[in-house]
């Protein structure tokens, strides 16, 4: 199995695609769709929170019409529903807002990995996406467009290193459509705030 993953990595290195290009995108459906879904999430959040700003997949390093896939649309829609629940938590928003738009990779990774320190579920995946959205939106508004590719590559690294096996068990990104239940949100938010706050304030300051 490891040999197959190494071969996939080499193939991905040979044919750069998507938002990050080169070594950060693999010939792997879970990672490829993860980048597409993340871009879709960012686009929809911007259209809601900053409606005067027009953003398309190409602006985020994606391909034309990639968001037209009905399956991608459904996954993004479900993630946004989860995000709406999490956005009501002021503590979580304060934590995410503490991460500077030009933060270093090690700070992003400490906060992102802490989200999954004691488990993985779709609410925590959305927390990771929302953190990335905040940084990408900041890059757009400050015209630091080079940071967009960087942030997406960081998210894909977290997916590859921490979420890959779990996503396979869920049946891929489509698992969110039937795999999330409303009651998990409260527990997810409480756990994210507790763990990530400790990591961020004690290890990065």
PDB file of C-alpha atoms in Angstrom:
ATOM      1  CA  UNK A   1       0.000   0.000   0.000  1.00  0.00           C
ATOM      2  CA  UNK A   2       2.842   2.378   0.877  1.00  0.00           C
ATOM      3  CA  UNK A   3       4.458   1.708  -2.493  1.00  0.00           C
ATOM      4  CA  UNK A   4       1.240   2.653  -4.254  1.00  0.00           C
ATOM      5  CA  UNK A   5       1.020   5.928  -2.318  1.00  0.00           C
ATOM      6  CA  UNK A   6       4.642   6.724  -3.245  1.00  0.00           C
ATOM      7  CA  UNK A   7       3.889   6.079  -6.908  1.00  0.00           C
ATOM      8  CA  UNK A   8       0.855   8.365  -6.688  1.00  0.00           C
ATOM      9  CA  UNK A   9       3.014  11.075  -5.161  1.00  0.00           C
ATOM     10  CA  UNK A  10       5.518  10.834  -7.989  1.00  0.00           C
ATOM     11  CA  UNK A  11       2.775  11.032 -10.582  1.00  0.00           C
ATOM     12  CA  UNK A  12       1.295  14.081  -8.858  1.00  0.00           C
ATOM     13  CA  UNK A  13       4.692  15.749  -8.845  1.00  0.00           C
ATOM     14  CA  UNK A  14       4.978  15.307 -12.575  1.00  0.00           C
ATOM     15  CA  UNK A  15       1.646  16.944 -13.375  1.00  0.00           C
ATOM     16  CA  UNK A  16       0.970  20.008 -11.194  1.00  0.00           C
ATOM     17  CA  UNK A  17      -2.691  20.935 -10.908  1.00  0.00           C
ATOM     18  CA  UNK A  18      -5.084  23.072  -8.945  1.00  0.00           C
ATOM     19  CA  UNK A  19      -4.485  25.734  -6.366  1.00  0.00           C
ATOM     20  CA  UNK A  20      -1.116  24.684  -5.107  1.00  0.00           C
ATOM     21  CA  UNK A  21       0.557  22.999  -8.059  1.00  0.00           C
ATOM     22  CA  UNK A  22       3.632  20.802  -8.003  1.00  0.00           C
ATOM     23  CA  UNK A  23       4.397  18.700  -4.989  1.00  0.00           C
ATOM     24  CA  UNK A  24       1.304  19.660  -2.989  1.00  0.00           C
ATOM     25  CA  UNK A  25      -1.229  18.048  -5.348  1.00  0.00           C
ATOM     26  CA  UNK A  26      -1.287  14.306  -5.921  1.00  0.00           C
ATOM     27  CA  UNK A  27      -2.940  12.071  -8.448  1.00  0.00           C
ATOM     28  CA  UNK A  28      -5.382  11.130  -5.719  1.00  0.00           C
ATOM     29  CA  UNK A  29      -9.142  11.749  -5.768  1.00  0.00           C
ATOM     30  CA  UNK A  30      -9.418  12.579  -2.065  1.00  0.00           C
ATOM     31  CA  UNK A  31      -6.698  15.226  -2.159  1.00  0.00           C
ATOM     32  CA  UNK A  32      -7.822  16.587  -5.514  1.00  0.00           C
ATOM     33  CA  UNK A  33     -11.442  16.869  -4.413  1.00  0.00           C
ATOM     34  CA  UNK A  34     -10.326  18.289  -1.078  1.00  0.00           C
ATOM     35  CA  UNK A  35      -8.716  21.227  -2.887  1.00  0.00           C
ATOM     36  CA  UNK A  36     -11.816  21.726  -5.063  1.00  0.00           C
ATOM     37  CA  UNK A  37     -14.175  21.560  -2.071  1.00  0.00           C
ATOM     38  CA  UNK A  38     -12.000  23.978  -0.087  1.00  0.00           C
ATOM     39  CA  UNK A  39     -12.095  26.475  -2.953  1.00  0.00           C
ATOM     40  CA  UNK A  40     -15.867  26.065  -3.163  1.00  0.00           C
ATOM     41  CA  UNK A  41     -16.190  26.657   0.569  1.00  0.00           C
ATOM     42  CA  UNK A  42     -14.065  29.813   0.365  1.00  0.00           C
ATOM     43  CA  UNK A  43     -16.017  31.151  -2.632  1.00  0.00           C
ATOM     44  CA  UNK A  44     -19.379  30.641  -0.921  1.00  0.00           C
ATOM     45  CA  UNK A  45     -18.252  32.170   2.369  1.00  0.00           C
ATOM     46  CA  UNK A  46     -16.887  35.222   0.580  1.00  0.00           C
ATOM     47  CA  UNK A  47     -20.143  35.637  -1.351  1.00  0.00           C
ATOM     48  CA  UNK A  48     -21.984  35.634   1.993  1.00  0.00           C
ATOM     49  CA  UNK A  49     -19.639  37.700   4.151  1.00  0.00           C
ATOM     50  CA  UNK A  50     -18.122  39.990   1.501  1.00  0.00           C
ATOM     51  CA  UNK A  51     -20.740  40.120  -1.291  1.00  0.00           C
ATOM     52  CA  UNK A  52     -19.056  43.011  -3.062  1.00  0.00           C
ATOM     53  CA  UNK A  53     -16.039  40.838  -3.849  1.00  0.00           C
ATOM     54  CA  UNK A  54     -16.290  38.535  -6.853  1.00  0.00           C
ATOM     55  CA  UNK A  55     -14.117  35.434  -6.579  1.00  0.00           C
ATOM     56  CA  UNK A  56     -13.980  32.377  -8.832  1.00  0.00           C
ATOM     57  CA  UNK A  57     -12.036  29.110  -8.731  1.00  0.00           C
ATOM     58  CA  UNK A  58      -9.373  30.462 -11.080  1.00  0.00           C
ATOM     59  CA  UNK A  59      -8.648  33.281  -8.601  1.00  0.00           C
ATOM     60  CA  UNK A  60      -7.843  30.585  -6.039  1.00  0.00           C
ATOM     61  CA  UNK A  61      -5.696  28.545  -8.411  1.00  0.00           C
ATOM     62  CA  UNK A  62      -8.482  26.205  -9.514  1.00  0.00           C
ATOM     63  CA  UNK A  63      -9.868  25.140 -12.866  1.00  0.00           C
ATOM     64  CA  UNK A  64     -12.802  26.689 -14.754  1.00  0.00           C
ATOM     65  CA  UNK A  65     -16.181  25.079 -14.020  1.00  0.00           C
ATOM     66  CA  UNK A  66     -14.813  22.791 -11.294  1.00  0.00           C
ATOM     67  CA  UNK A  67     -17.545  24.060  -8.954  1.00  0.00           C
ATOM     68  CA  UNK A  68     -20.265  22.989 -11.389  1.00  0.00           C
ATOM     69  CA  UNK A  69     -19.931  19.332 -10.398  1.00  0.00           C
ATOM     70  CA  UNK A  70     -23.231  18.466  -8.611  1.00  0.00           C
ATOM     71  CA  UNK A  71     -21.405  16.259  -6.111  1.00  0.00           C
ATOM     72  CA  UNK A  72     -18.973  19.037  -5.214  1.00  0.00           C
ATOM     73  CA  UNK A  73     -21.870  21.468  -4.817  1.00  0.00           C
ATOM     74  CA  UNK A  74     -23.654  19.109  -2.435  1.00  0.00           C
ATOM     75  CA  UNK A  75     -20.552  18.536  -0.308  1.00  0.00           C
ATOM     76  CA  UNK A  76     -19.838  22.279  -0.099  1.00  0.00           C
ATOM     77  CA  UNK A  77     -23.466  22.981   0.805  1.00  0.00           C
ATOM     78  CA  UNK A  78     -23.339  20.517   3.696  1.00  0.00           C
ATOM     79  CA  UNK A  79     -20.051  21.929   4.989  1.00  0.00           C
ATOM     80  CA  UNK A  80     -21.566  25.420   4.910  1.00  0.00           C
ATOM     81  CA  UNK A  81     -24.513  24.231   7.000  1.00  0.00           C
ATOM     82  CA  UNK A  82     -22.090  22.937   9.604  1.00  0.00           C
ATOM     83  CA  UNK A  83     -20.158  26.218   9.438  1.00  0.00           C
ATOM     84  CA  UNK A  84     -23.329  28.205  10.108  1.00  0.00           C
ATOM     85  CA  UNK A  85     -23.697  26.323  13.380  1.00  0.00           C
ATOM     86  CA  UNK A  86     -20.075  26.878  14.333  1.00  0.00           C
ATOM     87  CA  UNK A  87     -20.154  30.569  13.427  1.00  0.00           C
ATOM     88  CA  UNK A  88     -22.534  31.126  16.320  1.00  0.00           C
ATOM     89  CA  UNK A  89     -19.728  30.285  18.740  1.00  0.00           C
ATOM     90  CA  UNK A  90     -17.971  33.536  19.641  1.00  0.00           C
ATOM     91  CA  UNK A  91     -15.034  31.797  21.341  1.00  0.00           C
ATOM     92  CA  UNK A  92     -14.227  29.758  18.249  1.00  0.00           C
ATOM     93  CA  UNK A  93     -14.395  32.847  16.050  1.00  0.00           C
ATOM     94  CA  UNK A  94     -12.102  34.705  18.435  1.00  0.00           C
ATOM     95  CA  UNK A  95      -9.600  31.859  18.284  1.00  0.00           C
ATOM     96  CA  UNK A  96      -9.602  31.772  14.479  1.00  0.00           C
ATOM     97  CA  UNK A  97      -9.316  35.555  14.288  1.00  0.00           C
ATOM     98  CA  UNK A  98      -6.220  35.446  16.503  1.00  0.00           C
ATOM     99  CA  UNK A  99      -4.287  33.715  13.723  1.00  0.00           C
ATOM    100  CA  UNK A 100      -2.652  36.476  11.708  1.00  0.00           C
ATOM    101  CA  UNK A 101      -3.190  36.649   7.956  1.00  0.00           C
ATOM    102  CA  UNK A 102       0.556  36.403   7.404  1.00  0.00           C
ATOM    103  CA  UNK A 103       1.118  33.687  10.003  1.00  0.00           C
ATOM    104  CA  UNK A 104       4.005  31.271   9.610  1.00  0.00           C
ATOM    105  CA  UNK A 105       3.396  27.682   8.610  1.00  0.00           C
ATOM    106  CA  UNK A 106       4.362  26.310  12.018  1.00  0.00           C
ATOM    107  CA  UNK A 107       1.720  28.449  13.752  1.00  0.00           C
ATOM    108  CA  UNK A 108      -0.954  27.402  11.256  1.00  0.00           C
ATOM    109  CA  UNK A 109      -0.005  23.751  11.681  1.00  0.00           C
ATOM    110  CA  UNK A 110      -0.080  23.911  15.479  1.00  0.00           C
ATOM    111  CA  UNK A 111      -3.568  25.380  15.488  1.00  0.00           C
ATOM    112  CA  UNK A 112      -4.831  23.159  12.655  1.00  0.00           C
ATOM    113  CA  UNK A 113      -3.461  19.949  14.136  1.00  0.00           C
ATOM    114  CA  UNK A 114      -4.794  20.805  17.572  1.00  0.00           C
ATOM    115  CA  UNK A 115      -8.295  20.786  16.099  1.00  0.00           C
ATOM    116  CA  UNK A 116      -7.926  17.028  15.548  1.00  0.00           C
ATOM    117  CA  UNK A 117      -5.868  16.304  18.663  1.00  0.00           C
ATOM    118  CA  UNK A 118      -8.519  14.132  20.303  1.00  0.00           C
ATOM    119  CA  UNK A 119     -10.566  12.962  17.338  1.00  0.00           C
ATOM    120  CA  UNK A 120     -11.867  13.664  13.852  1.00  0.00           C
ATOM    121  CA  UNK A 121     -15.364  14.500  12.666  1.00  0.00           C
ATOM    122  CA  UNK A 122     -16.925  16.723  10.032  1.00  0.00           C
ATOM    123  CA  UNK A 123     -17.315  19.645  12.407  1.00  0.00           C
ATOM    124  CA  UNK A 124     -13.583  19.717  12.968  1.00  0.00           C
ATOM    125  CA  UNK A 125     -12.920  19.461   9.238  1.00  0.00           C
ATOM    126  CA  UNK A 126     -15.097  22.549   8.800  1.00  0.00           C
ATOM    127  CA  UNK A 127     -13.129  24.323  11.542  1.00  0.00           C
ATOM    128  CA  UNK A 128      -9.956  23.675   9.521  1.00  0.00           C
ATOM    129  CA  UNK A 129     -11.615  24.971   6.342  1.00  0.00           C
ATOM    130  CA  UNK A 130     -12.891  28.056   8.144  1.00  0.00           C
ATOM    131  CA  UNK A 131      -9.423  28.833   9.448  1.00  0.00           C
ATOM    132  CA  UNK A 132      -8.102  28.557   5.883  1.00  0.00           C
ATOM    133  CA  UNK A 133     -10.951  30.738   4.596  1.00  0.00           C
ATOM    134  CA  UNK A 134     -10.053  33.523   7.021  1.00  0.00           C
ATOM    135  CA  UNK A 135      -6.435  33.505   5.863  1.00  0.00           C
ATOM    136  CA  UNK A 136      -7.348  33.341   2.164  1.00  0.00           C
ATOM    137  CA  UNK A 137      -9.853  36.183   2.527  1.00  0.00           C
ATOM    138  CA  UNK A 138      -7.162  38.239   4.248  1.00  0.00           C
ATOM    139  CA  UNK A 139      -4.764  37.490   1.382  1.00  0.00           C
ATOM    140  CA  UNK A 140      -7.361  38.659  -1.138  1.00  0.00           C
ATOM    141  CA  UNK A 141      -8.209  41.871   0.696  1.00  0.00           C
ATOM    142  CA  UNK A 142      -4.542  42.797   1.230  1.00  0.00           C
ATOM    143  CA  UNK A 143      -3.485  41.760  -2.288  1.00  0.00           C
ATOM    144  CA  UNK A 144      -1.065  39.111  -1.029  1.00  0.00           C
ATOM    145  CA  UNK A 145      -2.285  36.609  -3.597  1.00  0.00           C
ATOM    146  CA  UNK A 146       0.791  34.408  -3.250  1.00  0.00           C
ATOM    147  CA  UNK A 147      -0.479  33.427   0.215  1.00  0.00           C
ATOM    148  CA  UNK A 148      -3.553  31.742  -1.277  1.00  0.00           C
ATOM    149  CA  UNK A 149      -1.544  28.924  -2.826  1.00  0.00           C
ATOM    150  CA  UNK A 150       0.460  28.598   0.362  1.00  0.00           C
ATOM    151  CA  UNK A 151      -2.573  28.278   2.660  1.00  0.00           C
ATOM    152  CA  UNK A 152      -4.237  25.695   0.406  1.00  0.00           C
ATOM    153  CA  UNK A 153      -1.019  23.671   0.391  1.00  0.00           C
ATOM    154  CA  UNK A 154      -0.999  23.744   4.203  1.00  0.00           C
ATOM    155  CA  UNK A 155      -4.580  22.459   4.344  1.00  0.00           C
ATOM    156  CA  UNK A 156      -3.746  19.655   1.922  1.00  0.00           C
ATOM    157  CA  UNK A 157      -0.777  18.741   4.088  1.00  0.00           C
ATOM    158  CA  UNK A 158      -3.068  18.399   7.116  1.00  0.00           C
ATOM    159  CA  UNK A 159      -5.502  16.318   5.048  1.00  0.00           C
ATOM    160  CA  UNK A 160      -2.709  14.072   3.817  1.00  0.00           C
ATOM    161  CA  UNK A 161      -1.026  13.613   7.203  1.00  0.00           C
ATOM    162  CA  UNK A 162      -3.992  13.509   9.577  1.00  0.00           C
ATOM    163  CA  UNK A 163      -7.302  13.099   7.771  1.00  0.00           C
ATOM    164  CA  UNK A 164      -6.602  10.818   4.825  1.00  0.00           C
ATOM    165  CA  UNK A 165      -7.366   7.453   6.442  1.00  0.00           C
ATOM    166  CA  UNK A 166     -10.461   8.847   8.152  1.00  0.00           C
ATOM    167  CA  UNK A 167     -11.764  10.294   4.878  1.00  0.00           C
ATOM    168  CA  UNK A 168     -11.270   6.927   3.179  1.00  0.00           C
ATOM    169  CA  UNK A 169     -13.325   5.313   5.956  1.00  0.00           C
ATOM    170  CA  UNK A 170     -16.093   7.873   5.376  1.00  0.00           C
ATOM    171  CA  UNK A 171     -16.226   7.020   1.682  1.00  0.00           C
ATOM    172  CA  UNK A 172     -14.478  10.235   0.658  1.00  0.00           C
ATOM    173  CA  UNK A 173     -15.788  13.785   0.868  1.00  0.00           C
ATOM    174  CA  UNK A 174     -19.295  12.623  -0.036  1.00  0.00           C
ATOM    175  CA  UNK A 175     -19.463  11.066   3.435  1.00  0.00           C
ATOM    176  CA  UNK A 176     -20.378  14.461   4.881  1.00  0.00           C
ATOM    177  CA  UNK A 177     -23.733  14.338   3.099  1.00  0.00           C
ATOM    178  CA  UNK A 178     -25.031  11.579   5.365  1.00  0.00           C
ATOM    179  CA  UNK A 179     -22.329  11.389   8.034  1.00  0.00           C
ATOM    180  CA  UNK A 180     -22.975  14.521  10.068  1.00  0.00           C
ATOM    181  CA  UNK A 181     -25.643  14.921  12.706  1.00  0.00           C
ATOM    182  CA  UNK A 182     -26.614  18.184  14.350  1.00  0.00           C
ATOM    183  CA  UNK A 183     -25.911  17.075  17.906  1.00  0.00           C
ATOM    184  CA  UNK A 184     -22.192  16.744  17.224  1.00  0.00           C
ATOM    185  CA  UNK A 185     -21.731  20.461  16.591  1.00  0.00           C
ATOM    186  CA  UNK A 186     -21.879  21.553  20.227  1.00  0.00           C
ATOM    187  CA  UNK A 187     -19.349  18.928  21.309  1.00  0.00           C
ATOM    188  CA  UNK A 188     -17.115  19.711  18.350  1.00  0.00           C
ATOM    189  CA  UNK A 189     -17.027  23.443  19.047  1.00  0.00           C
ATOM    190  CA  UNK A 190     -16.370  22.985  22.761  1.00  0.00           C
ATOM    191  CA  UNK A 191     -13.519  20.568  22.103  1.00  0.00           C
ATOM    192  CA  UNK A 192     -11.980  22.715  19.365  1.00  0.00           C
ATOM    193  CA  UNK A 193     -11.995  25.803  21.572  1.00  0.00           C
ATOM    194  CA  UNK A 194     -10.533  23.966  24.562  1.00  0.00           C
ATOM    195  CA  UNK A 195      -7.732  22.166  22.736  1.00  0.00           C
ATOM    196  CA  UNK A 196      -6.823  24.796  20.149  1.00  0.00           C
ATOM    197  CA  UNK A 197      -6.812  27.671  22.644  1.00  0.00           C
ATOM    198  CA  UNK A 198      -4.349  25.813  24.863  1.00  0.00           C
ATOM    199  CA  UNK A 199      -2.080  24.988  21.929  1.00  0.00           C
ATOM    200  CA  UNK A 200      -2.206  28.449  20.388  1.00  0.00           C
ATOM    201  CA  UNK A 201      -1.666  30.548  23.487  1.00  0.00           C
ATOM    202  CA  UNK A 202       0.832  28.287  25.248  1.00  0.00           C
ATOM    203  CA  UNK A 203       2.931  27.123  22.312  1.00  0.00           C
ATOM    204  CA  UNK A 204       2.928  30.020  19.864  1.00  0.00           C
ATOM    205  CA  UNK A 205       3.328  32.968  22.190  1.00  0.00           C
TER     206      UNK A 205
END
